[in-house]
Amino acid sequence: MLNRYSLLGKIIHSQNTNQFMQQLSFGIEVEGHRINRQTGHLSRAKYPLQLGNPVQHQAIRNDFGDTQVEVITPSGPDLEANLDLLTAFNDVLRKNLAADEALWLYSMPPYLSADRHEFRIAPADEYKSNYMQTVAKRRDIARTLISGIHINLGLPLALMADIYQADFTDQFTSSIDFINAVYIKLAQGFMAYRWLFTLLFGESPWADQSFYANQEKSLKHLVRSVRNSSYGFGNGVYGSYQSVDSYIQKIKDDVQQGDLIAEREFYDVVRLKGPENLDDLARTGVQYLELRTFDLDPLNKTGVSALTVKFTRLFFIYLLMNPAVISDQKSADQFLLVSRQKNEEVALENPLQVSACQREALALLDDLISFTQVENISADWLRDLRRRLTDPAQMPAVQLVAQLPADIYTGLVQLADNRQRVQCQIPALNGFADLSPMVSNHLRQAIEAHGQIKIVDRKQGVFTLKKNTLTKNELFHD
């Protein structure tokens, strides 16, 4: 395996792959709707006042719809600590909902009437509000209200700049060009293997028939992932991944031609993220990838499985160290069109049956297992994922349906109601139940106020809250 690594892969291996992986920046965004816990319809209650401004809050804010809430962790290298923060943010959100509300942690939206009168645009500044009103007029609201998980992954940029200076000055004119090229390689890899993520983590096997009210056709049977199929999220506009320049130009062209309402409406499953101004992306550099292909996990209280995020980070480093999936950059977009079709086929497969891509998926998982062994990365959970490929009963979509009654909608409403009731009975702050009540209460108040929380040392209970550094021993001592 070592012999096949790219030059960058060999350098990372020589410097210790595990240490490099621990320096990746990592963040999670989770969308979900506030629903009435009795009817399962979109909530009519106001946004929780205790959580402050739904536009400016750093951790919990509105998305497109007024009922669509997004929970956002800060970016950092500690994956486990970030999952703890996600749990805490989710807990604070739940405990501030109205008494008749719950969170709908299923990707496909709850019931919507034919005229979609339940939908209300979320509060926003004037520019964004005008944009969202235009989207609401031109797009199918039901598809816009589909929820999911975004996983943000970034390279250790200072270390990458050092690697550039030592080994790549003869191939690239600057460290920014080098890093941009690496991000394009990673984006192509994730796009090419999107079907594998849909296969392993697809968990939207069904959508209420009201969802299809304004579509020409509908699905009448269970699939792996409605959200990741052509019936699901998106506006049909694809990006260009030949280079950062082509990525920028394609978006700008689509806006000019009217295919996109604005640059921010680019919804492809991998987005290059950096400066707010798209034109600056090539000049100042890509800072991280936003991966948008993930279904919510309704069987997890936060909507996110730790297995999903661990696999995504591992796959990121696997793609980074191996040769590019696409050797001819000029044919990249055509190559990815084939991958998109493959993902469509996997997304619409019967989840109760073994996938037509099983053999290829097993080979990939086996190669990942070998990779972890060579790089001394602890990932015993890969074998659990591998078993999903041979036993359809272990697939997330199948496990979800197995826990629901014949009336799937009623089952999802009951699931949301039960989780809300159980979690709100727990006085401690979920994710930090090991800390003292005083610590837990202080963190909860800080999350409610602004959400600007950064874990400095999770084990020692050291956190940064806004401008102050707070420690369990000094400031939270009972």
PDB file of C-alpha atoms in Angstrom, residues 24-31 70-80 82-83 86 147-155 183 186-187 190 197-198 201 227-228 268-273 286-297 302-317 381:
ATOM      1  CA  LEU A  24      -7.783  18.183  10.820  1.00  0.00           C
ATOM      2  CA  SER A  25     -10.386  20.830  11.623  1.00  0.00           C
ATOM      3  CA  PHE A  26     -13.826  19.366  12.093  1.00  0.00           C
ATOM      4  CA  GLY A  27     -17.309  20.850  12.444  1.00  0.00           C
ATOM      5  CA  ILE A  28     -20.883  19.592  12.247  1.00  0.00           C
ATOM      6  CA  GLU A  29     -24.131  21.291  11.207  1.00  0.00           C
ATOM      7  CA  VAL A  30     -27.447  19.543  11.881  1.00  0.00           C
ATOM      8  CA  GLU A  31     -30.799  20.724  10.518  1.00  0.00           C
ATOM      9  CA  GLU A  70     -29.719  24.457  12.572  1.00  0.00           C
ATOM     10  CA  VAL A  71     -27.332  23.393  15.322  1.00  0.00           C
ATOM     11  CA  ILE A  72     -23.707  24.279  14.536  1.00  0.00           C
ATOM     12  CA  THR A  73     -20.571  23.191  16.372  1.00  0.00           C
ATOM     13  CA  PRO A  74     -17.393  25.274  16.255  1.00  0.00           C
ATOM     14  CA  SER A  75     -14.563  24.014  14.104  1.00  0.00           C
ATOM     15  CA  GLY A  76     -11.808  22.181  15.950  1.00  0.00           C
ATOM     16  CA  PRO A  77      -9.548  19.132  15.808  1.00  0.00           C
ATOM     17  CA  ASP A  78     -11.137  17.210  18.723  1.00  0.00           C
ATOM     18  CA  LEU A  79     -13.826  15.055  17.125  1.00  0.00           C
ATOM     19  CA  GLU A  80     -15.097  13.560  20.394  1.00  0.00           C
ATOM     20  CA  ASN A  82     -17.229  18.318  19.088  1.00  0.00           C
ATOM     21  CA  LEU A  83     -19.732  15.481  19.372  1.00  0.00           C
ATOM     22  CA  LEU A  86     -23.321  18.889  19.531  1.00  0.00           C
ATOM     23  CA  SER A 147     -33.008  18.581   6.258  1.00  0.00           C
ATOM     24  CA  GLY A 148     -29.654  16.882   6.668  1.00  0.00           C
ATOM     25  CA  ILE A 149     -26.182  16.937   8.141  1.00  0.00           C
ATOM     26  CA  HIS A 150     -23.231  18.965   6.894  1.00  0.00           C
ATOM     27  CA  ILE A 151     -19.772  17.793   7.927  1.00  0.00           C
ATOM     28  CA  ASN A 152     -17.022  20.372   7.533  1.00  0.00           C
ATOM     29  CA  LEU A 153     -13.457  19.103   7.218  1.00  0.00           C
ATOM     30  CA  GLY A 154     -10.343  21.202   6.827  1.00  0.00           C
ATOM     31  CA  LEU A 155      -6.629  20.583   6.397  1.00  0.00           C
ATOM     32  CA  TYR A 183      -8.906  20.358  -1.875  1.00  0.00           C
ATOM     33  CA  LEU A 186     -10.526  15.647  -2.102  1.00  0.00           C
ATOM     34  CA  ALA A 187     -13.741  17.142  -3.478  1.00  0.00           C
ATOM     35  CA  PHE A 190     -15.987  12.566  -2.195  1.00  0.00           C
ATOM     36  CA  PHE A 197     -21.911   7.110   1.714  1.00  0.00           C
ATOM     37  CA  THR A 198     -25.492   6.767   0.455  1.00  0.00           C
ATOM     38  CA  PHE A 201     -25.595   5.805   5.779  1.00  0.00           C
ATOM     39  CA  ARG A 227     -32.980  12.783   0.104  1.00  0.00           C
ATOM     40  CA  ASN A 228     -29.942  11.637  -1.899  1.00  0.00           C
ATOM     41  CA  ASP A 268     -24.168  20.555  -4.669  1.00  0.00           C
ATOM     42  CA  VAL A 269     -23.089  17.868  -2.226  1.00  0.00           C
ATOM     43  CA  VAL A 270     -19.518  19.189  -1.845  1.00  0.00           C
ATOM     44  CA  ARG A 271     -18.850  22.897  -1.448  1.00  0.00           C
ATOM     45  CA  LEU A 272     -15.465  24.598  -1.327  1.00  0.00           C
ATOM     46  CA  LYS A 273     -15.512  27.004   1.593  1.00  0.00           C
ATOM     47  CA  VAL A 286     -10.020  27.118   0.176  1.00  0.00           C
ATOM     48  CA  GLN A 287     -10.163  26.645   3.944  1.00  0.00           C
ATOM     49  CA  TYR A 288     -12.349  23.560   4.243  1.00  0.00           C
ATOM     50  CA  LEU A 289     -14.849  21.303   2.477  1.00  0.00           C
ATOM     51  CA  GLU A 290     -18.530  21.309   3.349  1.00  0.00           C
ATOM     52  CA  LEU A 291     -19.883  17.800   2.764  1.00  0.00           C
ATOM     53  CA  ARG A 292     -23.667  17.818   2.386  1.00  0.00           C
ATOM     54  CA  THR A 293     -24.623  14.275   1.456  1.00  0.00           C
ATOM     55  CA  PHE A 294     -25.746  12.974   4.849  1.00  0.00           C
ATOM     56  CA  ASP A 295     -29.227  11.967   5.941  1.00  0.00           C
ATOM     57  CA  LEU A 296     -30.307  12.656   9.484  1.00  0.00           C
ATOM     58  CA  ASP A 297     -30.209   9.631  11.779  1.00  0.00           C
ATOM     59  CA  THR A 302     -28.820  14.494  17.944  1.00  0.00           C
ATOM     60  CA  GLY A 303     -29.596  13.194  14.459  1.00  0.00           C
ATOM     61  CA  VAL A 304     -25.942  12.269  13.928  1.00  0.00           C
ATOM     62  CA  SER A 305     -24.197   8.933  14.354  1.00  0.00           C
ATOM     63  CA  ALA A 306     -20.627   9.023  15.690  1.00  0.00           C
ATOM     64  CA  LEU A 307     -19.907   6.210  13.227  1.00  0.00           C
ATOM     65  CA  THR A 308     -20.795   8.497  10.316  1.00  0.00           C
ATOM     66  CA  VAL A 309     -18.440  11.281  11.382  1.00  0.00           C
ATOM     67  CA  LYS A 310     -15.577   8.888  12.186  1.00  0.00           C
ATOM     68  CA  PHE A 311     -15.879   7.226   8.797  1.00  0.00           C
ATOM     69  CA  THR A 312     -15.987  10.599   7.023  1.00  0.00           C
ATOM     70  CA  ARG A 313     -12.810  11.802   8.696  1.00  0.00           C
ATOM     71  CA  LEU A 314     -11.051   8.515   7.930  1.00  0.00           C
ATOM     72  CA  PHE A 315     -12.165   8.637   4.294  1.00  0.00           C
ATOM     73  CA  PHE A 316     -10.852  12.209   4.067  1.00  0.00           C
ATOM     74  CA  ILE A 317      -7.341  11.120   5.083  1.00  0.00           C
ATOM     75  CA  TRP A 381     -15.781  -0.085  13.803  1.00  0.00           C
TER      76      TRP A 381
END
